[in-house]
Each structure stands twice: as C-alpha cells, then as structure tokens.
Amino acid sequence: MQLVRQTEQKRGFRPVRAVGAALLVAALGSACAAPAAEEKPAPAKPAAGQQPRVEGAAGALNAYVERVRKARAARVAAAKKWGLAQPPLEAPEPPGVKPRITTRKGFETDGTGLPPVFTTVPTKQKVVFLTIDDGAEKDPALLRMMSELKIPYSAFLSDYLVKSDYGYFKKMQSEGVSLHNHTLTHPYLPGLDYADQKRQICGMQDVIEKRFGKRPPLFRPPYGNYNEDTLRAAKSCGVKAVPLWASEAFPDHMEWREWDRDLHPGDIILTHFRGREDWKGSMPDMIRRVMKTVTAKGYAVAKLEDYV
C-alpha cells in the first residue's frame, strides 16, 4: 500500500482520503443548495455482514487486495491440510518469449535437426519443473492435493499402464495438466530397431490424440535411454523436445544428477505414479517431500509448457 501511495503522489494523484473529503464537502454543499423536490434517496445500507461499497479507484484497489488476501489464506489452509509447514512459493510470470532449448552437452547424437535433449531449462528465474512418469498409480488424493495447492506438473504416460483408467488422466487434464508421451509399453528403446521405436513413440502419440484430443509436443524415453533412431522417430510424429531430468523425487529422499546435489534455476524434477506397494509412502507423501525441498531452497514450481 505504501508503494501505491508513493506512485500515485509521483503521478500527481491526490490521496484517496483527501479526494473523499473533498467530494463529501461538495456533496454537502450541493444538498444545501438544491430544492427539496430534487433530493435523491439515500443509498441502501449494506446487509448485515457485508462491507460497504467503495466506488472508483479506491474500491478497485480494495477489491484486488481482498482477492489476494483470500487466495493466500486459501494456500496457507491447503498447505496445513496436506501437511506442509508453509505453502508453495508462487511462480513468477512466465517469460513473454520462451527460452531457446538446446541439447545438453554430452547428450548429443550425430544427427542434426533433431529434438533437443535437456535436463534443465535455460532461465534465471528461481523456478523448477515437476514431471511425473508412466501412470501406474491412480491416486485420487494426488489430484485433490495438486489442485488445492495449485502445484503445476506435467505427466509422461505409457499406454499399457494408463489404459485401465483413461478417465483418471482425463480428469487430470481438465485441471490444466499437460499429458505427454512415454511410449506404449516402456521398452528399452536403444535395443529396438528404428521401425519398432517409431511404433512405440508414434503409437503413443496416436493414443494420446485419440483419448485426450491433442498430440503432445514432448516425449521422454523410458529410463532416459535413447539413440539417434529414437530422436528421428520422435521427430517424425511431431515431437519437438525431449526433457529428461536433473533430480528424482521419492517419498523419503531425493536423488541428484548434478555433482553439487542441489537445485538450480530451470531444473526438471522427475518422479513416478507409484504408491505404497512400490515405495515407502503414498503419492501425497512424495509431493510433500518434493515441496519441502523445493520451498526450503527458495524455489517455486512453474509449468514446464510455459517455458518449452
């Protein structure tokens, strides 16, 4: 509020309080001079529990402040509900122009013009990106938790796991989650010839388009393994980029690709649709681990598709 007042004063605006006082004096003067027949009825009093309406710029500002207050209060309440000591940090506005993505050094193939393979998005913003692979666990609590905490994430799906409940992922998509390609059956792609790799990748493109209405631009190879045939096949059916990961999340720990075992601006975090049968905790447990780590290090989770 202090910043708003200073800005208004620099631009030549009078403080709202002074304007209100001047208007009140003018209104009183007009009321005294006008004939009784022209007097307007007094405005209706607000109902019990309602705040009086404030007109003009002051009213708009107050309404904005109230919306922000309510949104932050909701985030605090959601964090408490889901076992977080503090709410996730809010991501900054995404860049107006997406950064240029290039293949990470050491991840190149001999081919040219192929989709870039990367583990980190080039950005100076203190944001990271959460991605979840395969589709084995279909925990309704995950959908509620991510929606209430407003945490963006991207899903990379394999058909042999998601086909038992496409509706779960359709609901996820309706919450704004982008659904991407992780092959039909999750094979080790470098062990297949070009034709079989193309069937795995392009076949999953077809499934996602049929079931969810859109061919995805992103593809993640199973286990992070690929060769030049993988990238050529992916490009042939519309894949634009191949995001891998810089760290991996579990309910009880984080694993790091980088030597300093830390987060960096633009890092991609990998985790999986898994439950207590596969690891030490539920999917909400895993999200708690991720968010405690990310928030403690001063990062916000942003939407990958806003940057790639």
mmCIF file of C-alpha atoms in Angstrom:
data_model
loop_
_atom_site.group_PDB
_atom_site.id
_atom_site.type_symbol
_atom_site.label_atom_id
_atom_site.label_comp_id
_atom_site.label_asym_id
_atom_site.label_seq_id
_atom_site.Cartn_x
_atom_site.Cartn_y
_atom_site.Cartn_z
ATOM 1 C CA MET A 1 0.000 0.000 0.000
ATOM 2 C CA GLN A 2 2.842 2.391 0.743
ATOM 3 C CA LEU A 3 4.262 1.760 -2.738
ATOM 4 C CA VAL A 4 0.872 2.507 -4.310
ATOM 5 C CA ARG A 5 0.569 5.800 -2.402
ATOM 6 C CA GLN A 6 4.090 6.851 -3.422
ATOM 7 C CA THR A 7 3.383 6.052 -7.072
ATOM 8 C CA GLU A 8 0.120 7.988 -7.038
ATOM 9 C CA GLN A 9 1.796 11.009 -5.463
ATOM 10 C CA LYS A 10 4.568 10.977 -8.099
ATOM 11 C CA ARG A 11 1.944 10.945 -10.856
ATOM 12 C CA GLY A 12 0.048 13.877 -9.323
ATOM 13 C CA PHE A 13 -2.848 11.965 -7.801
ATOM 14 C CA ARG A 14 -4.308 13.178 -4.544
ATOM 15 C CA PRO A 15 -4.574 10.610 -1.762
ATOM 16 C CA VAL A 16 -7.916 8.782 -1.778
ATOM 17 C CA ARG A 17 -8.728 10.078 1.716
ATOM 18 C CA ALA A 18 -8.364 13.707 0.611
ATOM 19 C CA VAL A 19 -10.441 13.138 -2.523
ATOM 20 C CA GLY A 20 -13.147 11.526 -0.432
ATOM 21 C CA ALA A 21 -13.202 14.501 1.923
ATOM 22 C CA ALA A 22 -13.444 16.982 -0.973
ATOM 23 C CA LEU A 23 -16.274 15.021 -2.550
ATOM 24 C CA LEU A 24 -18.070 14.928 0.768
ATOM 25 C CA VAL A 25 -17.832 18.726 1.164
ATOM 26 C CA ALA A 26 -19.065 19.260 -2.413
ATOM 27 C CA ALA A 27 -21.911 16.852 -1.901
ATOM 28 C CA LEU A 28 -22.980 18.601 1.290
ATOM 29 C CA GLY A 29 -22.898 21.989 -0.438
ATOM 30 C CA SER A 30 -24.995 20.732 -3.337
ATOM 31 C CA ALA A 31 -27.504 19.194 -0.983
ATOM 32 C CA CYS A 32 -27.966 22.520 0.853
ATOM 33 C CA ALA A 33 -28.472 24.480 -2.412
ATOM 34 C CA ALA A 34 -30.801 22.030 -4.222
ATOM 35 C CA PRO A 35 -34.604 22.163 -3.831
ATOM 36 C CA ALA A 36 -36.104 19.527 -1.566
ATOM 37 C CA ALA A 37 -38.045 18.019 -4.500
ATOM 38 C CA GLU A 38 -34.784 17.099 -6.258
ATOM 39 C CA GLU A 39 -33.239 15.303 -3.321
ATOM 40 C CA LYS A 40 -32.200 11.740 -4.202
ATOM 41 C CA PRO A 41 -32.957 8.844 -1.884
ATOM 42 C CA ALA A 42 -30.138 7.802 0.400
ATOM 43 C CA PRO A 43 -28.197 4.733 -0.785
ATOM 44 C CA ALA A 44 -29.305 1.455 0.710
ATOM 45 C CA LYS A 45 -27.382 0.299 3.744
ATOM 46 C CA PRO A 46 -25.325 -2.869 3.292
ATOM 47 C CA ALA A 47 -26.893 -6.046 4.637
ATOM 48 C CA ALA A 48 -25.624 -7.479 7.910
ATOM 49 C CA GLY A 49 -22.116 -8.880 7.486
ATOM 50 C CA GLN A 50 -21.452 -7.083 4.174
ATOM 51 C CA GLN A 51 -18.758 -4.467 3.699
ATOM 52 C CA PRO A 52 -19.887 -1.026 2.479
ATOM 53 C CA ARG A 53 -19.230 -0.487 -1.220
ATOM 54 C CA VAL A 54 -16.404 1.899 -2.066
ATOM 55 C CA GLU A 55 -16.557 3.490 -5.517
ATOM 56 C CA GLY A 56 -13.819 4.302 -8.009
ATOM 57 C CA ALA A 57 -10.112 3.539 -7.912
ATOM 58 C CA ALA A 58 -10.086 3.013 -4.161
ATOM 59 C CA GLY A 59 -12.814 0.371 -4.485
ATOM 60 C CA ALA A 60 -10.960 -1.468 -7.257
ATOM 61 C CA LEU A 61 -7.756 -1.461 -5.240
ATOM 62 C CA ASN A 62 -9.514 -2.701 -2.120
ATOM 63 C CA ALA A 63 -11.177 -5.489 -4.119
ATOM 64 C CA TYR A 64 -7.812 -6.570 -5.551
ATOM 65 C CA VAL A 65 -6.173 -6.592 -2.128
ATOM 66 C CA GLU A 66 -9.058 -8.656 -0.771
ATOM 67 C CA ARG A 67 -8.747 -11.215 -3.600
ATOM 68 C CA VAL A 68 -5.014 -11.564 -2.975
ATOM 69 C CA ARG A 69 -5.613 -11.928 0.772
ATOM 70 C CA LYS A 70 -8.206 -14.647 0.255
ATOM 71 C CA ALA A 71 -6.014 -16.527 -2.250
ATOM 72 C CA ARG A 72 -3.051 -16.506 0.136
ATOM 73 C CA ALA A 73 -5.220 -17.582 3.044
ATOM 74 C CA ALA A 74 -6.512 -20.484 0.947
ATOM 75 C CA ARG A 75 -2.943 -21.549 0.094
ATOM 76 C CA VAL A 76 -1.961 -21.458 3.771
ATOM 77 C CA ALA A 77 -5.005 -23.520 4.719
ATOM 78 C CA ALA A 78 -4.310 -26.040 1.921
ATOM 79 C CA ALA A 79 -0.675 -26.364 2.980
ATOM 80 C CA LYS A 80 -1.747 -27.090 6.551
ATOM 81 C CA LYS A 81 -4.315 -29.630 5.368
ATOM 82 C CA TRP A 82 -1.710 -31.513 3.310
ATOM 83 C CA GLY A 83 0.997 -31.485 5.965
ATOM 84 C CA LEU A 84 3.248 -28.679 4.729
ATOM 85 C CA ALA A 85 4.719 -26.207 7.202
ATOM 86 C CA GLN A 86 4.475 -23.426 4.618
ATOM 87 C CA PRO A 87 2.606 -23.054 1.322
ATOM 88 C CA PRO A 88 4.423 -23.484 -2.003
ATOM 89 C CA LEU A 89 6.002 -20.312 -3.293
ATOM 90 C CA GLU A 90 4.116 -18.658 -6.128
ATOM 91 C CA ALA A 91 5.839 -18.899 -9.516
ATOM 92 C CA PRO A 92 6.665 -15.626 -11.291
ATOM 93 C CA GLU A 93 5.039 -14.724 -14.578
ATOM 94 C CA PRO A 94 6.477 -16.901 -17.372
ATOM 95 C CA PRO A 95 8.681 -15.232 -19.965
ATOM 96 C CA GLY A 96 6.983 -13.487 -22.863
ATOM 97 C CA VAL A 97 9.281 -15.364 -25.225
ATOM 98 C CA LYS A 98 10.190 -18.959 -24.420
ATOM 99 C CA PRO A 99 13.910 -19.624 -23.989
ATOM 100 C CA ARG A 100 15.805 -21.372 -26.771
ATOM 101 C CA ILE A 101 16.244 -25.018 -25.798
ATOM 102 C CA THR A 102 19.388 -26.830 -26.934
ATOM 103 C CA THR A 103 20.698 -30.342 -26.333
ATOM 104 C CA ARG A 104 22.734 -30.668 -23.168
ATOM 105 C CA LYS A 105 26.447 -31.181 -23.711
ATOM 106 C CA GLY A 106 27.255 -34.876 -23.620
ATOM 107 C CA PHE A 107 23.729 -35.869 -24.668
ATOM 108 C CA GLU A 108 24.209 -35.289 -28.406
ATOM 109 C CA THR A 109 23.869 -37.784 -31.258
ATOM 110 C CA ASP A 110 25.451 -37.448 -34.699
ATOM 111 C CA GLY A 111 22.174 -36.369 -36.267
ATOM 112 C CA THR A 112 21.259 -32.768 -36.934
ATOM 113 C CA GLY A 113 17.921 -31.010 -36.663
ATOM 114 C CA LEU A 114 16.651 -33.483 -34.073
ATOM 115 C CA PRO A 115 14.561 -32.658 -30.968
ATOM 116 C CA PRO A 116 16.811 -31.271 -28.200
ATOM 117 C CA VAL A 117 17.544 -33.451 -25.157
ATOM 118 C CA PHE A 118 17.929 -31.496 -21.914
ATOM 119 C CA THR A 119 17.702 -31.746 -18.125
ATOM 120 C CA THR A 120 17.395 -28.047 -17.276
ATOM 121 C CA VAL A 121 15.513 -25.195 -18.950
ATOM 122 C CA PRO A 122 17.679 -22.095 -19.523
ATOM 123 C CA THR A 123 16.176 -19.462 -17.218
ATOM 124 C CA LYS A 124 17.376 -17.127 -14.489
ATOM 125 C CA GLN A 125 14.049 -17.323 -12.667
ATOM 126 C CA LYS A 126 14.169 -19.341 -9.472
ATOM 127 C CA VAL A 127 11.757 -21.980 -10.719
ATOM 128 C CA VAL A 128 11.850 -25.756 -11.198
ATOM 129 C CA PHE A 129 9.515 -28.102 -13.089
ATOM 130 C CA LEU A 130 7.771 -31.196 -11.748
ATOM 131 C CA THR A 131 7.163 -34.150 -14.081
ATOM 132 C CA ILE A 132 5.509 -37.494 -13.265
ATOM 133 C CA ASP A 133 6.085 -40.629 -15.352
ATOM 134 C CA ASP A 134 4.252 -43.764 -16.513
ATOM 135 C CA GLY A 135 0.745 -43.851 -14.909
ATOM 136 C CA ALA A 136 0.766 -46.968 -12.720
ATOM 137 C CA GLU A 137 -0.738 -45.446 -9.554
ATOM 138 C CA LYS A 138 -4.033 -43.598 -9.940
ATOM 139 C CA ASP A 139 -4.439 -41.997 -6.534
ATOM 140 C CA PRO A 140 -7.418 -39.586 -6.298
ATOM 141 C CA ALA A 141 -5.699 -37.881 -3.356
ATOM 142 C CA LEU A 142 -2.939 -36.712 -5.711
ATOM 143 C CA LEU A 143 -5.448 -34.890 -7.911
ATOM 144 C CA ARG A 144 -7.046 -33.179 -4.896
ATOM 145 C CA MET A 145 -3.708 -32.239 -3.365
ATOM 146 C CA MET A 146 -2.237 -30.728 -6.530
ATOM 147 C CA SER A 147 -5.447 -28.831 -7.288
ATOM 148 C CA GLU A 148 -5.815 -27.388 -3.787
ATOM 149 C CA LEU A 149 -2.131 -26.449 -3.508
ATOM 150 C CA LYS A 150 -2.127 -25.167 -7.125
ATOM 151 C CA ILE A 151 1.100 -27.003 -7.994
ATOM 152 C CA PRO A 152 1.666 -27.300 -11.768
ATOM 153 C CA TYR A 153 3.088 -30.526 -13.173
ATOM 154 C CA SER A 154 3.361 -32.485 -16.416
ATOM 155 C CA ALA A 155 2.582 -36.179 -16.934
ATOM 156 C CA PHE A 156 4.509 -38.510 -19.287
ATOM 157 C CA LEU A 157 2.284 -41.525 -19.910
ATOM 158 C CA SER A 158 2.732 -45.129 -21.081
ATOM 159 C CA ASP A 159 -0.409 -46.690 -22.531
ATOM 160 C CA TYR A 160 -0.023 -50.147 -21.011
ATOM 161 C CA LEU A 161 -0.419 -48.527 -17.575
ATOM 162 C CA VAL A 162 -2.941 -45.764 -18.211
ATOM 163 C CA LYS A 163 -5.411 -47.706 -20.372
ATOM 164 C CA SER A 164 -7.067 -49.274 -17.332
ATOM 165 C CA ASP A 165 -8.409 -45.819 -16.374
ATOM 166 C CA TYR A 166 -8.149 -43.147 -19.049
ATOM 167 C CA GLY A 167 -10.752 -41.196 -17.076
ATOM 168 C CA TYR A 168 -8.294 -40.550 -14.241
ATOM 169 C CA PHE A 169 -5.911 -38.800 -16.605
ATOM 170 C CA LYS A 170 -8.761 -37.029 -18.397
ATOM 171 C CA LYS A 171 -9.699 -35.502 -15.048
ATOM 172 C CA MET A 172 -6.052 -34.567 -14.528
ATOM 173 C CA GLN A 173 -6.050 -32.882 -17.940
ATOM 174 C CA SER A 174 -9.200 -30.932 -17.008
ATOM 175 C CA GLU A 175 -7.215 -29.426 -14.109
ATOM 176 C CA GLY A 176 -4.705 -27.958 -16.599
ATOM 177 C CA VAL A 177 -2.108 -30.750 -16.587
ATOM 178 C CA SER A 178 -0.418 -31.429 -19.939
ATOM 179 C CA LEU A 179 -0.182 -35.101 -20.929
ATOM 180 C CA HIS A 180 2.907 -36.218 -22.850
ATOM 181 C CA ASN A 181 4.479 -39.315 -24.423
ATOM 182 C CA HIS A 182 6.390 -42.053 -22.577
ATOM 183 C CA THR A 183 5.867 -44.850 -25.207
ATOM 184 C CA LEU A 184 3.260 -47.570 -25.470
ATOM 185 C CA THR A 185 4.908 -50.260 -23.320
ATOM 186 C CA HIS A 186 8.005 -48.640 -21.733
ATOM 187 C CA PRO A 187 10.743 -50.635 -23.518
ATOM 188 C CA TYR A 188 14.490 -50.037 -23.603
ATOM 189 C CA LEU A 189 14.443 -48.120 -26.877
ATOM 190 C CA PRO A 190 18.109 -48.433 -27.960
ATOM 191 C CA GLY A 191 17.558 -52.204 -28.082
ATOM 192 C CA LEU A 192 14.916 -51.792 -30.817
ATOM 193 C CA ASP A 193 15.353 -51.014 -34.493
ATOM 194 C CA TYR A 194 14.027 -47.779 -35.990
ATOM 195 C CA ALA A 195 10.682 -49.251 -37.076
ATOM 196 C CA ASP A 196 9.903 -50.647 -33.627
ATOM 197 C CA GLN A 197 10.935 -47.435 -31.930
ATOM 198 C CA LYS A 198 8.656 -45.496 -34.252
ATOM 199 C CA ARG A 199 5.758 -47.827 -33.412
ATOM 200 C CA GLN A 200 6.353 -47.232 -29.690
ATOM 201 C CA ILE A 201 6.592 -43.445 -29.931
ATOM 202 C CA CYS A 202 4.193 -42.619 -32.740
ATOM 203 C CA GLY A 203 1.708 -45.201 -31.475
ATOM 204 C CA MET A 204 1.576 -43.385 -28.149
ATOM 205 C CA GLN A 205 1.145 -40.067 -29.964
ATOM 206 C CA ASP A 206 -1.947 -41.594 -31.621
ATOM 207 C CA VAL A 207 -3.325 -42.880 -28.303
ATOM 208 C CA ILE A 208 -2.964 -39.521 -26.572
ATOM 209 C CA GLU A 209 -4.567 -37.715 -29.506
ATOM 210 C CA LYS A 210 -7.481 -40.165 -29.584
ATOM 211 C CA ARG A 211 -8.081 -40.262 -25.825
ATOM 212 C CA PHE A 212 -7.185 -36.700 -24.837
ATOM 213 C CA GLY A 213 -7.604 -34.676 -28.026
ATOM 214 C CA LYS A 214 -4.076 -33.447 -28.708
ATOM 215 C CA ARG A 215 -0.776 -34.826 -29.983
ATOM 216 C CA PRO A 216 1.831 -33.926 -27.361
ATOM 217 C CA PRO A 217 4.981 -31.973 -28.305
ATOM 218 C CA LEU A 218 7.149 -33.542 -25.570
ATOM 219 C CA PHE A 219 8.490 -37.088 -25.258
ATOM 220 C CA ARG A 220 10.541 -38.772 -22.542
ATOM 221 C CA PRO A 221 12.284 -42.062 -23.378
ATOM 222 C CA PRO A 222 11.936 -44.837 -20.778
ATOM 223 C CA TYR A 223 14.848 -44.927 -18.320
ATOM 224 C CA GLY A 224 16.200 -41.813 -20.074
ATOM 225 C CA ASN A 225 17.834 -44.051 -22.704
ATOM 226 C CA TYR A 226 17.765 -43.180 -26.405
ATOM 227 C CA ASN A 227 19.835 -43.148 -29.578
ATOM 228 C CA GLU A 228 19.649 -41.283 -32.857
ATOM 229 C CA ASP A 229 16.875 -43.569 -34.143
ATOM 230 C CA THR A 230 14.816 -42.602 -31.069
ATOM 231 C CA LEU A 231 15.082 -38.914 -31.861
ATOM 232 C CA ARG A 232 14.436 -39.410 -35.579
ATOM 233 C CA ALA A 233 11.347 -41.479 -34.834
ATOM 234 C CA ALA A 234 10.095 -38.936 -32.309
ATOM 235 C CA LYS A 235 10.559 -36.077 -34.745
ATOM 236 C CA SER A 236 8.675 -37.967 -37.466
ATOM 237 C CA CYS A 237 5.466 -37.924 -35.408
ATOM 238 C CA GLY A 238 5.537 -34.382 -34.110
ATOM 239 C CA VAL A 239 7.775 -34.403 -31.027
ATOM 240 C CA LYS A 240 9.517 -31.048 -30.530
ATOM 241 C CA ALA A 241 11.681 -31.676 -27.448
ATOM 242 C CA VAL A 242 12.920 -34.466 -25.147
ATOM 243 C CA PRO A 243 13.087 -33.359 -21.494
ATOM 244 C CA LEU A 244 14.990 -35.680 -19.151
ATOM 245 C CA TRP A 245 15.636 -34.690 -15.520
ATOM 246 C CA ALA A 246 18.147 -33.166 -13.114
ATOM 247 C CA SER A 247 16.807 -34.789 -9.925
ATOM 248 C CA GLU A 248 14.361 -37.513 -8.907
ATOM 249 C CA ALA A 249 11.872 -37.478 -6.029
ATOM 250 C CA PHE A 250 10.770 -40.313 -3.711
ATOM 251 C CA PRO A 251 8.623 -40.149 -0.572
ATOM 252 C CA ASP A 252 11.657 -40.485 1.711
ATOM 253 C CA HIS A 253 14.524 -38.872 -0.227
ATOM 254 C CA MET A 254 15.725 -37.005 -3.303
ATOM 255 C CA GLU A 255 18.282 -38.278 -5.798
ATOM 256 C CA TRP A 256 20.503 -35.865 -7.720
ATOM 257 C CA ARG A 257 22.100 -35.945 -11.156
ATOM 258 C CA GLU A 258 24.360 -32.940 -10.555
ATOM 259 C CA TRP A 259 27.610 -33.149 -8.611
ATOM 260 C CA ASP A 260 26.561 -30.500 -6.050
ATOM 261 C CA ARG A 261 23.366 -32.376 -5.116
ATOM 262 C CA ASP A 262 21.300 -29.220 -5.311
ATOM 263 C CA LEU A 263 18.578 -27.470 -7.300
ATOM 264 C CA HIS A 264 19.312 -24.898 -9.989
ATOM 265 C CA PRO A 265 17.062 -22.465 -11.888
ATOM 266 C CA GLY A 266 15.149 -24.370 -14.548
ATOM 267 C CA ASP A 267 15.858 -27.876 -13.228
ATOM 268 C CA ILE A 268 13.418 -30.636 -14.170
ATOM 269 C CA ILE A 269 12.366 -32.953 -11.338
ATOM 270 C CA LEU A 270 11.273 -36.494 -12.154
ATOM 271 C CA THR A 271 9.002 -38.701 -10.093
ATOM 272 C CA HIS A 272 6.571 -41.556 -10.830
ATOM 273 C CA PHE A 273 2.958 -42.570 -10.397
ATOM 274 C CA ARG A 274 3.674 -45.018 -7.592
ATOM 275 C CA GLY A 275 2.134 -46.000 -4.253
ATOM 276 C CA ARG A 276 2.943 -47.888 -1.078
ATOM 277 C CA GLU A 277 3.287 -51.184 -2.950
ATOM 278 C CA ASP A 278 6.322 -49.809 -4.781
ATOM 279 C CA TRP A 279 7.965 -47.335 -2.414
ATOM 280 C CA LYS A 280 7.955 -46.070 1.166
ATOM 281 C CA GLY A 281 4.901 -43.870 1.058
ATOM 282 C CA SER A 282 1.984 -42.577 -0.975
ATOM 283 C CA MET A 283 1.946 -40.061 -3.809
ATOM 284 C CA PRO A 284 0.951 -37.256 -1.399
ATOM 285 C CA ASP A 285 3.964 -38.296 0.721
ATOM 286 C CA MET A 286 6.148 -37.885 -2.349
ATOM 287 C CA ILE A 287 4.706 -34.444 -3.114
ATOM 288 C CA ARG A 288 5.342 -33.380 0.491
ATOM 289 C CA ARG A 289 8.992 -34.424 0.115
ATOM 290 C CA VAL A 290 9.333 -32.512 -3.157
ATOM 291 C CA MET A 291 7.665 -29.349 -1.901
ATOM 292 C CA LYS A 292 9.525 -29.240 1.396
ATOM 293 C CA THR A 293 12.789 -29.498 -0.528
ATOM 294 C CA VAL A 294 11.843 -27.022 -3.249
ATOM 295 C CA THR A 295 10.322 -24.409 -0.926
ATOM 296 C CA ALA A 296 13.133 -24.629 1.633
ATOM 297 C CA LYS A 297 15.610 -23.836 -1.139
ATOM 298 C CA GLY A 298 13.591 -20.786 -2.205
ATOM 299 C CA TYR A 299 12.189 -22.192 -5.453
ATOM 300 C CA ALA A 300 8.706 -22.191 -6.933
ATOM 301 C CA VAL A 301 7.281 -24.883 -9.206
ATOM 302 C CA ALA A 302 6.362 -23.489 -12.630
ATOM 303 C CA LYS A 303 4.588 -25.046 -15.608
ATOM 304 C CA LEU A 304 7.042 -26.682 -18.000
ATOM 305 C CA GLU A 305 4.942 -25.909 -21.070
ATOM 306 C CA ASP A 306 5.185 -22.163 -20.338
ATOM 307 C CA TYR A 307 8.943 -22.398 -20.961
ATOM 308 C CA VAL A 308 9.332 -25.177 -23.558
#
